[in-house]
XYZ file of C-alpha atoms in Angstrom:
778
model
C -87.133 -24.569 -29.827
C -85.903 -28.092 -30.499
C -85.469 -30.042 -27.160
C -81.910 -30.811 -25.965
C -82.655 -34.723 -26.401
C -83.786 -33.856 -30.052
C -80.795 -31.960 -30.939
C -78.521 -34.664 -29.438
C -80.340 -37.353 -31.155
C -80.188 -35.697 -34.555
C -76.428 -35.221 -34.089
C -75.814 -38.912 -33.328
C -78.009 -40.034 -36.341
C -76.097 -37.641 -38.459
C -72.876 -38.962 -37.244
C -73.735 -42.645 -37.709
C -75.107 -41.947 -41.168
C -72.124 -39.947 -42.159
C -69.412 -42.461 -40.598
C -71.127 -45.418 -41.989
C -71.082 -44.145 -45.466
C -67.710 -42.796 -45.312
C -66.502 -46.048 -43.778
C -67.694 -48.336 -46.345
C -66.241 -46.245 -49.062
C -62.823 -46.019 -47.394
C -62.801 -49.723 -46.803
C -63.300 -50.525 -50.248
C -60.569 -48.246 -51.441
C -58.379 -48.951 -48.630
C -55.120 -51.354 -49.628
C -53.057 -52.110 -46.536
C -50.035 -53.099 -48.724
C -50.005 -49.565 -50.231
C -51.558 -47.317 -47.697
C -50.487 -49.010 -44.559
C -47.417 -47.031 -43.741
C -48.661 -44.672 -41.175
C -45.818 -44.171 -38.901
C -42.366 -42.442 -39.020
C -41.518 -38.782 -38.780
C -42.618 -37.828 -42.573
C -46.387 -37.299 -42.864
C -48.420 -36.388 -45.738
C -49.180 -32.668 -45.848
C -53.084 -33.425 -46.187
C -52.847 -35.617 -43.103
C -53.718 -33.583 -40.078
C -51.106 -33.790 -37.345
C -51.081 -32.852 -33.611
C -47.784 -32.192 -31.443
C -48.947 -31.942 -27.764
C -50.661 -35.064 -26.487
C -47.733 -37.458 -26.478
C -44.840 -34.958 -27.135
C -44.643 -36.757 -30.678
C -45.714 -35.278 -34.226
C -48.478 -37.603 -34.782
C -51.474 -38.159 -37.277
C -54.622 -37.098 -35.839
C -55.982 -40.734 -36.014
C -53.066 -41.895 -33.967
C -53.056 -39.384 -31.075
C -53.756 -40.956 -27.761
C -56.147 -38.060 -26.507
C -59.099 -36.081 -27.499
C -57.507 -32.728 -29.069
C -58.974 -29.633 -30.762
C -56.539 -27.889 -32.996
C -57.230 -24.277 -34.144
C -55.027 -22.626 -36.903
C -54.374 -19.160 -37.543
C -56.822 -18.701 -40.180
C -59.555 -19.704 -37.924
C -58.473 -17.340 -35.205
C -58.424 -14.653 -37.993
C -61.733 -15.550 -39.158
C -63.534 -15.316 -35.770
C -61.907 -12.174 -34.946
C -61.317 -12.839 -31.110
C -59.342 -10.398 -28.846
C -58.016 -12.915 -26.242
C -57.154 -16.400 -25.833
C -60.217 -17.037 -23.311
C -62.532 -15.734 -26.195
C -60.822 -18.320 -28.513
C -61.352 -21.082 -26.053
C -65.126 -20.706 -26.402
C -64.941 -22.725 -29.688
C -63.303 -25.815 -27.885
C -66.003 -28.471 -27.012
C -66.482 -29.103 -23.214
C -64.493 -25.957 -22.301
C -66.242 -23.025 -20.474
C -65.256 -19.547 -20.110
C -66.402 -17.507 -17.190
C -65.082 -15.010 -14.704
C -63.802 -15.332 -11.110
C -65.341 -13.227 -8.571
C -62.300 -12.056 -6.595
C -59.239 -11.155 -8.516
C -60.942 -9.879 -11.773
C -59.616 -12.931 -13.755
C -61.259 -14.839 -16.520
C -61.664 -18.401 -15.604
C -61.566 -21.397 -18.075
C -62.433 -24.954 -17.309
C -62.827 -28.098 -19.027
C -66.392 -29.896 -18.003
C -66.333 -28.649 -14.469
C -64.350 -26.620 -11.760
C -64.445 -23.847 -9.806
C -64.466 -20.509 -11.656
C -62.465 -18.359 -8.810
C -58.888 -19.926 -9.544
C -57.844 -21.204 -13.102
C -55.718 -24.007 -11.648
C -56.309 -27.222 -13.320
C -55.528 -26.636 -16.766
C -51.939 -26.676 -17.712
C -51.068 -23.598 -20.277
C -48.018 -23.710 -22.394
C -46.610 -21.077 -24.816
C -43.947 -22.563 -27.008
C -43.295 -25.188 -24.350
C -43.212 -22.601 -21.320
C -45.740 -22.932 -18.818
C -47.499 -19.807 -17.951
C -48.925 -21.254 -14.608
C -48.084 -18.877 -11.854
C -45.179 -20.177 -9.693
C -46.316 -19.815 -6.092
C -50.093 -19.090 -6.181
C -51.225 -21.653 -8.865
C -53.490 -20.004 -11.373
C -53.296 -18.650 -14.968
C -53.714 -15.053 -15.350
C -54.715 -14.559 -18.939
C -54.090 -10.866 -19.006
C -50.412 -11.604 -18.158
C -49.556 -13.837 -21.147
C -47.380 -11.797 -23.563
C -48.822 -13.236 -26.696
C -50.684 -11.407 -29.532
C -53.343 -13.382 -31.451
C -51.634 -12.454 -34.761
C -48.653 -14.290 -33.776
C -50.254 -17.349 -32.918
C -49.659 -20.334 -35.407
C -52.106 -22.853 -33.853
C -53.483 -23.836 -30.563
C -53.625 -27.324 -29.556
C -56.121 -28.230 -26.701
C -55.647 -31.693 -25.143
C -58.997 -32.343 -23.688
C -58.497 -34.699 -20.776
C -55.819 -35.674 -18.327
C -52.401 -35.441 -19.769
C -49.929 -35.628 -16.665
C -48.391 -38.350 -18.318
C -46.742 -35.835 -20.594
C -46.735 -32.653 -18.948
C -47.032 -33.498 -15.163
C -49.200 -32.108 -12.397
C -51.314 -29.339 -13.196
C -52.062 -30.994 -16.671
C -54.938 -32.374 -14.617
C -58.013 -31.625 -16.917
C -56.136 -30.922 -20.072
C -53.406 -28.763 -21.596
C -53.674 -25.746 -23.718
C -50.669 -25.434 -25.935
C -50.002 -22.282 -27.905
C -47.621 -22.404 -30.638
C -46.284 -19.105 -32.205
C -45.299 -18.279 -35.775
C -41.873 -18.835 -36.984
C -40.429 -15.190 -37.952
C -39.991 -16.623 -41.421
C -43.783 -16.761 -41.830
C -44.511 -13.210 -40.647
C -41.905 -11.438 -42.714
C -42.583 -7.597 -42.851
C -44.425 -5.144 -40.643
C -47.912 -5.375 -39.405
C -49.871 -2.347 -37.643
C -53.263 -2.825 -36.246
C -55.744 -0.754 -34.112
C -59.128 -1.700 -32.613
C -61.734 0.559 -31.042
C -65.038 -0.307 -29.604
C -67.607 0.174 -26.961
C -67.070 -1.133 -23.515
C -63.919 0.809 -23.611
C -62.144 -1.745 -26.155
C -58.915 0.095 -27.294
C -56.091 -2.342 -28.724
C -53.145 -1.622 -30.751
C -50.332 -3.619 -32.308
C -47.061 -3.179 -34.205
C -45.137 -6.296 -35.176
C -41.960 -6.346 -37.347
C -40.330 -9.703 -38.591
C -37.077 -9.729 -40.550
C -33.948 -11.837 -41.003
C -30.258 -11.575 -40.898
C -28.348 -14.178 -43.123
C -29.917 -17.472 -42.034
C -31.450 -15.949 -38.679
C -34.907 -14.822 -38.387
C -36.439 -12.513 -35.562
C -39.733 -10.822 -34.565
C -40.643 -7.758 -32.314
C -44.051 -7.278 -31.212
C -45.542 -4.530 -29.130
C -49.156 -4.687 -28.097
C -51.557 -2.841 -25.862
C -55.093 -4.053 -24.856
C -57.878 -2.435 -22.792
C -61.471 -2.750 -21.946
C -63.837 -1.808 -19.139
C -65.245 -5.319 -18.506
C -68.719 -5.871 -17.258
C -71.155 -3.180 -16.225
C -72.633 -4.677 -13.324
C -76.342 -5.802 -12.313
C -77.617 -2.282 -11.498
C -76.291 -0.638 -14.577
C -78.390 0.438 -17.814
C -77.777 1.776 -21.126
C -74.126 1.428 -21.221
C -73.381 2.904 -17.915
C -70.302 1.179 -16.171
C -71.140 0.449 -12.485
C -68.882 -2.521 -12.048
C -65.293 -1.554 -11.332
C -63.228 -4.216 -13.374
C -61.596 -2.732 -16.256
C -58.023 -3.617 -17.346
C -55.062 -1.965 -19.236
C -52.104 -4.191 -20.098
C -49.241 -4.021 -22.716
C -46.219 -5.916 -23.550
C -43.078 -6.263 -25.881
C -41.813 -9.504 -27.036
C -38.914 -10.814 -29.129
C -38.692 -14.103 -30.980
C -35.156 -14.990 -32.500
C -34.168 -18.071 -34.420
C -30.487 -19.054 -34.969
C -29.598 -22.014 -37.332
C -26.070 -22.882 -35.925
C -25.622 -25.746 -38.315
C -27.611 -28.023 -40.618
C -28.491 -30.232 -37.650
C -28.500 -27.552 -34.832
C -30.779 -24.757 -34.064
C -31.266 -22.319 -31.258
C -34.441 -20.635 -30.559
C -34.912 -17.917 -27.785
C -37.760 -15.769 -26.789
C -38.010 -12.859 -24.227
C -40.806 -10.519 -23.208
C -41.640 -8.124 -20.714
C -45.147 -7.002 -19.701
C -46.929 -4.407 -17.487
C -50.535 -3.685 -16.705
C -53.061 -2.425 -14.397
C -56.261 -4.307 -13.365
C -59.053 -2.963 -11.515
C -60.214 -4.837 -8.315
C -63.462 -4.014 -6.369
C -63.340 -3.089 -2.707
C -63.942 -5.526 0.059
C -65.886 -4.805 3.197
C -62.761 -3.351 4.734
C -61.121 -1.484 1.943
C -61.367 2.391 1.881
C -59.549 2.684 -1.493
C -59.470 0.580 -4.461
C -56.859 -2.574 -4.202
C -56.037 -2.298 -7.835
C -53.243 -4.762 -9.121
C -50.102 -3.481 -10.805
C -48.500 -6.138 -12.504
C -44.831 -6.583 -14.044
C -43.919 -9.720 -15.784
C -40.835 -10.818 -18.002
C -39.082 -14.150 -19.238
C -36.237 -15.414 -21.099
C -36.255 -18.846 -22.830
C -33.836 -20.518 -25.044
C -34.344 -23.992 -26.721
C -31.393 -25.663 -28.267
C -32.536 -28.320 -30.925
C -30.064 -30.897 -32.256
C -30.911 -33.638 -34.821
C -28.529 -36.588 -34.673
C -30.053 -38.244 -37.852
C -33.516 -38.416 -39.272
C -34.621 -41.124 -36.603
C -33.137 -39.309 -33.488
C -33.122 -35.741 -32.261
C -33.259 -33.939 -28.816
C -33.826 -30.622 -27.415
C -32.701 -28.620 -24.248
C -34.910 -25.896 -23.005
C -34.081 -23.438 -20.147
C -36.238 -20.401 -19.075
C -36.728 -18.066 -16.180
C -39.805 -16.085 -15.542
C -40.591 -13.435 -12.904
C -44.053 -12.071 -11.913
C -44.390 -9.052 -9.784
C -47.863 -8.109 -8.490
C -48.254 -4.739 -6.542
C -51.490 -4.443 -4.593
C -51.730 -1.665 -2.141
C -54.872 -1.006 -0.199
C -56.060 1.574 2.583
C -58.368 -0.402 5.039
C -60.368 0.320 8.087
C -61.468 -2.264 10.693
C -62.091 -2.434 14.514
C -59.000 -1.824 16.699
C -60.032 -5.231 18.478
C -59.447 -7.067 15.350
C -55.794 -6.183 15.433
C -55.260 -7.257 19.257
C -52.292 -9.759 19.287
C -54.248 -11.742 21.879
C -56.596 -12.907 19.223
C -54.314 -14.049 16.603
C -53.430 -17.403 17.928
C -57.047 -17.935 19.214
C -58.292 -17.568 15.811
C -56.674 -20.969 14.833
C -58.302 -22.553 17.734
C -61.823 -21.217 17.397
C -62.083 -19.198 14.432
C -65.771 -18.436 14.470
C -65.755 -17.350 18.065
C -62.746 -15.129 17.533
C -64.520 -13.306 14.613
C -67.401 -12.709 17.030
C -65.131 -11.083 19.466
C -63.122 -9.151 16.898
C -65.748 -7.961 14.588
C -69.210 -8.932 15.868
C -68.943 -7.371 19.430
C -67.308 -4.035 18.118
C -69.903 -3.736 15.478
C -72.557 -3.502 18.403
C -70.521 -0.783 20.106
C -69.949 1.055 16.722
C -73.669 1.319 15.967
C -74.829 4.675 17.196
C -78.469 3.530 16.529
C -78.177 0.260 18.342
C -80.932 -0.869 20.463
C -80.431 -0.254 24.154
C -81.355 -3.810 25.178
C -78.812 -5.072 22.700
C -76.112 -2.864 23.955
C -77.070 -3.846 27.718
C -76.722 -7.274 26.817
C -73.354 -6.770 25.071
C -72.135 -4.856 28.374
C -73.289 -7.751 30.357
C -71.536 -10.298 28.281
C -68.283 -8.236 27.674
C -68.107 -7.407 31.400
C -68.773 -10.822 32.549
C -65.931 -12.286 30.252
C -63.526 -9.680 31.195
C -63.827 -10.349 34.882
C -63.947 -13.934 34.459
C -67.434 -14.203 36.246
C -69.119 -15.988 33.325
C -68.525 -19.782 32.555
C -68.179 -21.050 29.108
C -71.601 -22.597 29.346
C -73.121 -19.341 30.541
C -71.710 -17.397 27.537
C -72.890 -20.122 25.203
C -76.368 -19.671 26.507
C -76.477 -16.029 26.434
C -75.162 -15.621 23.023
C -77.761 -18.395 21.714
C -80.801 -16.687 23.634
C -79.883 -13.229 22.300
C -78.389 -13.887 18.957
C -79.476 -17.383 17.968
C -75.824 -18.471 17.284
C -74.277 -21.604 18.853
C -70.516 -21.590 19.818
C -68.700 -24.599 21.542
C -66.515 -22.737 24.030
C -63.761 -23.695 26.570
C -62.168 -21.772 29.110
C -59.172 -20.649 26.966
C -61.595 -19.127 24.626
C -62.896 -16.783 27.273
C -59.534 -16.090 28.326
C -58.396 -14.984 24.833
C -61.480 -12.852 24.820
C -61.086 -11.421 28.291
C -57.444 -10.110 27.398
C -58.810 -8.317 24.197
C -61.794 -6.674 26.134
C -59.742 -5.892 28.904
C -57.330 -3.954 26.494
C -60.342 -1.833 25.354
C -61.455 -1.004 29.065
C -60.911 2.676 29.579
C -61.612 2.769 33.379
C -65.238 3.088 33.200
C -66.708 1.189 30.530
C -65.871 -0.767 27.233
C -67.175 1.896 24.697
C -63.516 1.563 23.002
C -64.608 -1.534 21.531
C -66.417 0.297 18.775
C -63.292 2.233 17.864
C -62.227 1.861 14.072
C -58.568 2.117 13.010
C -57.396 2.639 9.607
C -54.011 1.960 7.864
C -52.304 0.851 4.788
C -51.614 -2.727 3.809
C -50.730 -4.729 0.693
C -51.016 -8.056 -1.087
C -47.693 -7.703 -3.038
C -46.060 -10.897 -4.165
C -43.046 -11.707 -6.492
C -43.071 -15.106 -7.940
C -40.091 -16.679 -10.019
C -39.626 -19.933 -11.863
C -36.447 -21.434 -13.202
C -37.028 -24.515 -15.536
C -34.779 -26.716 -17.285
C -35.797 -29.749 -19.508
C -34.022 -32.291 -21.763
C -36.113 -34.459 -24.165
C -35.011 -37.039 -26.633
C -36.998 -38.670 -29.326
C -35.795 -41.801 -31.149
C -37.404 -43.873 -33.896
C -36.081 -47.253 -32.846
C -37.787 -49.333 -35.705
C -40.550 -48.454 -38.252
C -42.937 -49.660 -35.668
C -41.681 -48.358 -32.552
C -40.544 -44.797 -31.360
C -40.006 -43.109 -27.948
C -39.969 -39.706 -26.465
C -38.465 -39.343 -22.959
C -36.726 -36.799 -20.659
C -36.072 -35.283 -17.452
C -36.624 -31.857 -16.001
C -35.859 -29.726 -12.982
C -38.028 -26.766 -11.746
C -37.966 -24.301 -8.800
C -41.075 -22.305 -8.032
C -40.380 -19.470 -5.580
C -42.798 -17.000 -4.069
C -41.784 -13.989 -1.974
C -44.449 -12.149 -0.160
C -44.843 -10.544 3.454
C -48.703 -11.036 3.350
C -48.786 -14.579 2.021
C -45.542 -16.223 3.335
C -44.059 -13.905 5.785
C -41.128 -13.957 3.557
C -39.962 -16.361 0.684
C -41.073 -19.898 -0.009
C -39.883 -22.333 -2.573
C -40.641 -25.805 -4.164
C -38.280 -27.886 -6.115
C -39.719 -30.408 -8.512
C -37.788 -33.319 -10.402
C -39.449 -35.162 -13.224
C -38.848 -37.751 -15.519
C -41.106 -38.925 -18.336
C -41.402 -41.327 -21.037
C -44.011 -42.166 -23.871
C -43.816 -45.046 -26.309
C -45.714 -45.372 -29.592
C -45.850 -49.083 -30.657
C -47.515 -50.152 -34.108
C -48.502 -53.638 -33.105
C -50.328 -54.194 -35.979
C -50.964 -52.347 -39.271
C -54.366 -50.936 -37.921
C -53.570 -50.826 -34.287
C -51.147 -48.386 -32.309
C -50.397 -48.449 -28.680
C -49.342 -45.381 -26.646
C -48.066 -46.194 -23.123
C -46.464 -43.381 -21.084
C -46.210 -41.771 -17.777
C -44.602 -39.200 -15.660
C -42.759 -39.612 -12.179
C -42.563 -36.392 -10.163
C -40.971 -35.783 -6.826
C -41.383 -32.269 -4.947
C -40.256 -30.662 -1.868
C -44.006 -29.585 -0.837
C -45.913 -32.606 -1.850
C -45.516 -36.386 -1.844
C -44.095 -38.163 -5.248
C -46.657 -39.113 -7.738
C -46.853 -40.878 -10.850
C -49.387 -40.245 -13.551
C -49.971 -43.235 -16.319
C -51.586 -43.235 -19.469
C -52.412 -46.172 -21.810
C -54.295 -45.646 -25.257
C -55.095 -47.906 -27.992
C -56.144 -46.495 -31.611
C -57.789 -48.943 -34.012
C -57.111 -47.466 -37.458
C -60.176 -48.015 -39.813
C -58.559 -46.092 -42.415
C -55.277 -43.943 -42.521
C -57.362 -41.035 -41.413
C -59.957 -42.681 -39.282
C -59.690 -44.444 -35.928
C -61.305 -45.617 -32.794
C -59.453 -44.741 -29.627
C -59.790 -46.053 -26.128
C -57.812 -44.013 -23.511
C -57.166 -44.519 -19.704
C -55.345 -41.979 -17.975
C -54.852 -40.725 -14.309
C -53.231 -37.432 -13.193
C -52.817 -35.272 -10.108
C -52.706 -31.606 -9.235
C -50.123 -30.828 -6.569
C -51.308 -28.107 -3.912
C -49.442 -24.816 -4.568
C -47.261 -23.002 -1.961
C -50.293 -20.874 -0.883
C -52.291 -23.908 -0.321
C -49.511 -26.144 1.326
C -47.393 -23.451 2.844
C -49.051 -20.467 3.977
C -48.188 -17.940 6.495
C -50.973 -15.879 5.654
C -51.962 -12.490 7.524
C -52.779 -9.069 6.782
C -50.530 -6.345 8.347
C -51.756 -2.710 8.407
C -49.172 -0.181 8.736
C -49.337 3.557 9.467
C -52.392 3.145 11.822
C -54.662 6.038 12.922
C -54.780 6.734 16.807
C -56.241 3.474 18.686
C -56.458 2.380 22.007
C -53.865 -0.407 21.723
C -51.091 2.247 20.781
C -49.884 0.307 17.847
C -48.129 1.795 14.685
C -48.846 -1.392 12.867
C -50.781 -4.477 13.617
C -51.770 -7.803 12.129
C -55.386 -8.726 11.393
C -56.674 -11.501 13.498
C -57.396 -13.911 10.729
C -54.426 -15.996 9.571
C -53.461 -19.309 8.166
C -50.397 -21.177 8.747
C -49.246 -24.581 7.475
C -50.410 -26.525 10.495
C -53.921 -25.527 9.662
C -53.661 -27.557 6.315
C -53.484 -31.355 5.566
C -53.720 -31.299 1.835
C -52.872 -34.038 -0.577
C -52.839 -34.323 -4.369
C -56.093 -33.763 -6.231
C -56.621 -36.845 -8.323
C -58.269 -37.974 -11.447
C -59.050 -41.129 -13.262
C -60.223 -40.821 -16.805
C -61.588 -43.292 -19.234
C -62.661 -42.176 -22.976
C -63.900 -43.909 -26.057
C -63.526 -41.835 -29.190
C -63.848 -41.474 -32.748
C -61.755 -39.432 -35.128
C -62.139 -39.262 -38.761
C -61.102 -37.093 -41.819
C -63.274 -37.908 -44.783
C -61.711 -36.161 -47.685
C -64.506 -36.842 -50.208
C -66.585 -34.743 -47.887
C -63.807 -32.436 -46.723
C -65.006 -33.125 -43.417
C -63.206 -33.679 -39.991
C -65.100 -35.118 -37.039
C -64.137 -36.093 -33.381
C -66.389 -37.523 -30.840
C -65.542 -38.534 -27.496
C -67.522 -40.466 -24.793
C -66.169 -40.231 -21.367
C -66.325 -40.821 -17.563
C -64.029 -39.147 -15.126
C -63.683 -39.655 -11.470
C -62.049 -36.856 -9.271
C -61.035 -37.057 -5.722
C -59.380 -35.210 -3.079
C -60.343 -32.029 -4.638
C -59.614 -28.754 -2.924
C -62.909 -26.814 -3.527
C -62.572 -24.152 -0.990
C -61.502 -20.531 -2.118
C -57.994 -19.832 -0.784
C -58.831 -16.908 0.885
C -57.619 -15.130 4.237
C -61.236 -15.754 5.796
C -61.379 -19.386 4.495
C -61.563 -21.071 7.856
C -61.826 -24.576 6.609
C -59.844 -26.006 3.869
C -59.707 -29.591 2.939
C -58.841 -31.920 -0.126
C -61.879 -34.128 0.274
C -64.421 -33.373 -2.151
C -65.320 -35.818 -4.877
C -66.812 -35.522 -8.210
C -67.932 -37.885 -11.000
C -68.286 -36.311 -14.394
C -69.518 -38.112 -17.550
C -70.819 -36.997 -20.989
C -70.022 -36.489 -24.687
C -67.845 -34.042 -26.598
C -68.124 -33.389 -30.425
C -66.451 -31.338 -32.808
C -66.861 -30.907 -36.567
C -64.972 -29.078 -39.091
C -66.526 -29.061 -42.695
C -65.152 -27.340 -45.822
C -68.254 -27.708 -47.712
C -67.308 -25.665 -50.648
C -64.056 -23.877 -51.912
C -64.929 -20.599 -49.854
C -66.981 -21.954 -47.160
C -66.367 -23.917 -43.951
C -68.585 -24.624 -40.904
C -67.307 -25.279 -37.356
C -69.447 -27.104 -34.961
C -68.442 -27.890 -31.134
C -70.576 -29.019 -28.322
C -70.694 -30.987 -25.068
C -73.262 -32.849 -22.781
C -71.912 -32.582 -19.297
C -73.020 -34.617 -16.159
C -71.381 -33.619 -13.135
C -72.074 -35.008 -9.507
C -70.424 -33.474 -6.497
C -69.915 -35.359 -3.268
C -68.702 -33.479 -0.278
C -66.288 -34.847 2.119
C -66.193 -34.080 5.984
C -68.980 -31.266 6.517
C -68.775 -31.338 10.230
C -67.131 -28.140 10.770
C -69.320 -26.383 8.031
C -72.429 -24.597 8.438
C -75.699 -25.047 6.133
C -74.612 -21.861 3.939
C -71.088 -23.266 3.484
C -72.351 -26.703 2.512
C -74.632 -25.283 -0.055
C -72.199 -23.213 -1.471
C -69.563 -25.901 -1.662
C -71.997 -28.242 -3.316
C -72.192 -26.081 -6.537
C -68.882 -24.444 -6.671
C -67.445 -27.154 -8.801
C -70.535 -26.924 -11.152
C -70.899 -23.258 -11.174
C -68.917 -22.740 -14.245
C -70.496 -25.585 -16.379
C -73.505 -25.700 -18.584
C -75.095 -29.181 -18.980
C -75.557 -28.700 -22.603
C -73.439 -26.265 -24.906
C -73.131 -25.701 -28.523
C -71.117 -23.458 -30.679
C -71.803 -23.322 -34.627
C -69.643 -21.122 -36.743
C -69.999 -20.443 -40.579
C -67.030 -18.686 -42.522
C -67.283 -17.414 -46.069
C -63.883 -16.510 -47.678
C -64.723 -14.048 -50.654
C -62.490 -12.142 -52.960
C -60.280 -10.184 -50.342
C -63.118 -10.045 -48.010
C -64.581 -12.481 -45.395
C -67.459 -12.939 -43.125
C -67.995 -15.058 -40.176
C -71.054 -15.629 -38.242
C -71.094 -17.784 -34.887
C -73.814 -18.889 -32.546
C -73.112 -19.741 -28.978
C -75.577 -21.440 -26.724
C -75.127 -22.535 -23.041
C -78.136 -23.754 -20.814
C -77.695 -20.904 -18.192
C -74.617 -22.290 -16.371
C -76.670 -24.851 -14.274
C -79.018 -22.067 -13.258
C -76.837 -20.965 -10.219
C -77.390 -17.524 -8.656
C -80.827 -17.053 -10.187
C -79.191 -17.375 -13.612
C -82.407 -18.810 -15.059
C -82.712 -19.505 -18.859
C -80.150 -19.842 -21.461
C -76.802 -17.881 -22.224
C -77.127 -17.322 -25.726
C -75.224 -14.878 -28.246
C -74.430 -14.164 -31.836
C -71.123 -13.031 -33.161
C -70.140 -11.605 -36.694
C -66.947 -10.647 -38.174
C -66.383 -8.963 -41.320
C -63.079 -8.147 -42.893
C -61.871 -6.421 -46.035
C -58.237 -6.473 -47.438
C -56.605 -4.688 -50.433
C -53.338 -5.071 -52.171
C -51.714 -1.873 -53.342
C -48.072 -1.665 -54.398
C -46.685 -4.229 -51.761
C -49.005 -2.806 -48.996
C -51.989 -4.661 -47.434
C -54.439 -2.435 -45.858
C -57.399 -4.124 -44.074
C -60.601 -3.199 -42.136
C -62.844 -5.301 -40.000
C -65.899 -4.898 -37.994
C -66.778 -7.324 -34.949
C -70.214 -7.420 -33.475
C -71.456 -9.295 -30.539
C -75.079 -9.553 -29.745
C -76.350 -11.139 -26.324
C -79.563 -12.842 -26.925
C -80.319 -13.119 -23.263
C -80.116 -10.817 -20.294
C -78.579 -13.808 -18.314
C -75.333 -13.158 -15.950
C -72.269 -14.898 -17.022
C -71.593 -16.721 -13.784
C -72.114 -14.092 -11.010
C -74.929 -11.628 -10.530
C -72.752 -8.678 -11.467
C -71.031 -10.223 -14.585
C -73.456 -8.696 -17.031
C -73.429 -6.060 -19.511
C -76.214 -3.189 -19.618
C -76.169 -3.209 -23.354
C -76.952 -6.216 -25.490
C -74.592 -5.138 -28.618
C -70.836 -5.093 -28.156
C -69.001 -3.961 -31.245
C -65.373 -2.962 -32.324
C -64.069 -1.648 -35.461
C -60.342 -2.581 -36.822
C -57.887 -1.256 -39.139
C -54.473 -2.220 -40.019
C -52.003 -2.386 -42.632
C -49.016 -4.927 -43.567
C -46.150 -4.271 -45.664
């Protein structure tokens, strides 16, 4: 196998040779007097354009960012089932899986895999970011792959255009207009690993209005787990989700258009048990949204839009749990915030000794002496520290108030003769239910002032609201006010500047301004060098900033505290947090070129990103220490190539080299295990080297696509030694029969290595995953 350096060097050499030859030819043919008019709203059809980076329709050579555009034909050719699967084809983006809520994780360059919270994701301009607990749950996005017209991925900070959470980039999903999908489409997919998908979509028109109704259901069984063999599923992480969506386009006049969309989605996601769960805390989800966009064109140089939407997400997650009765003692609730490690020892450590019927007599005697001494106030904090260190090898820093709280808890367990009730378990029901709502209104105005200058600007208001007895003890909300502007100025025929920024003011966080400055030097009409400087922030969400987080067990079994319901001692409140915006400063030097004589499109980016005030800790009930003080420096190279090397064949090659270095902040409150975990959590999802090569052949009513994916083992964490490699093949065949277009397809996914994806149980017990698809359009 070729070494990494050999592969990379070969790529750079090829790039230089191709670019030099093409540049010489283009400069020889280029006439600035005839070919120099690159601006305005009208663009030649053969010039690739992008819409997302600056909120302007721009030729790719003039876009002030690195951007990947995936069209519907490529989505169809690759045969992917989900949006995360599609993101594997984007350079520098890594797709993994969280280890807590059974949600796929997508990161650009480097980020924690547990919560997808640093990429903004839009569907037709609507953010699908959760309102209260910042994350993107990919199963909850009601959009069918068949309805997607294009996906634009801005690879790099873009808060200047889309605000906080466009921290590492933006994924913008643009759906097809109903006029482009007239008729009925029915599809069904069946495969191993529990894959079972179905789709019915109908598009029609009434007078000048167009509409589309889509019904879809997706299901699969997820991973098999590290202990499974021969296709047996030992890892409970399956999912079943379905939705109905409606798109309606109404042309009010020649200058005014009204679009509105609505959807309702429901689903079930399996969640594995925690240490306290008796039953499975599976998630039942219900989502819905309504969005309207009014677009008015004043003239060919001036148009505006007004966009309004409401979306609601409801998650029902009931659980049956058992824990020590001591852990529900009210005297330990406030003590946990004063000394969390000591409280965990009192609430769980000591009771585990009494609950162990096979406990060593010496251990039990030592526990009785310790508990009795604390309960009778006959031991000093120094004596307790010494006893615990001698017998358990654990060090605590105690004050008399810590012993007083423990004495109250132990005293409640005393039955008149001993403390045996400390071993009592109590069971009950609880939930992690939450409802999240978002109300958003935005006005945007685009003006072409002169042939050399145009601007886009606007204001918006958004209210995010979350309601949960577990996470917030009721409802919390955050109001965000935004003002943004971006100016594109053609200073010279071959030099375009883009300058823009977003100012945001929030209830829950300090105000922030995110700027971007970019210069594009146009070598030809379709080739450019770009230099981009940008800054962005990510605002802490409501659970990070305003938690009132505790777990209530109801309908308790008999217990010595005589409680019908009780709160688990672990809890989090706002005064335990001092979190600031996450920040990033990014500098990139890039090249974009479309070389018509070669039918080749090429983009290369060299970058350096400095990230600070990162919140790397998992936001969980047992997260004792949460701070925004991690720093990370990321540098490297992204590349992507799209080559139509013959009429019926195209090649896609994307890849990245990522060098990430993490620096922790204050570690004085962390033990060695937590320090080690946090040192690698921000890089766990990243591979240093990654490549994705795909070849598509378009035959006569049939097509074949072969793809090879290679990552170098996700930084070899969790004993994940070796590479992560896989082949994919997608074969399709269509017919035309009297207005009907039946089709069949076969998708095959072969894992070359047995490496886990990110965590030890994220692995399949078979190396071949396949599915068969059939459908008809009429």
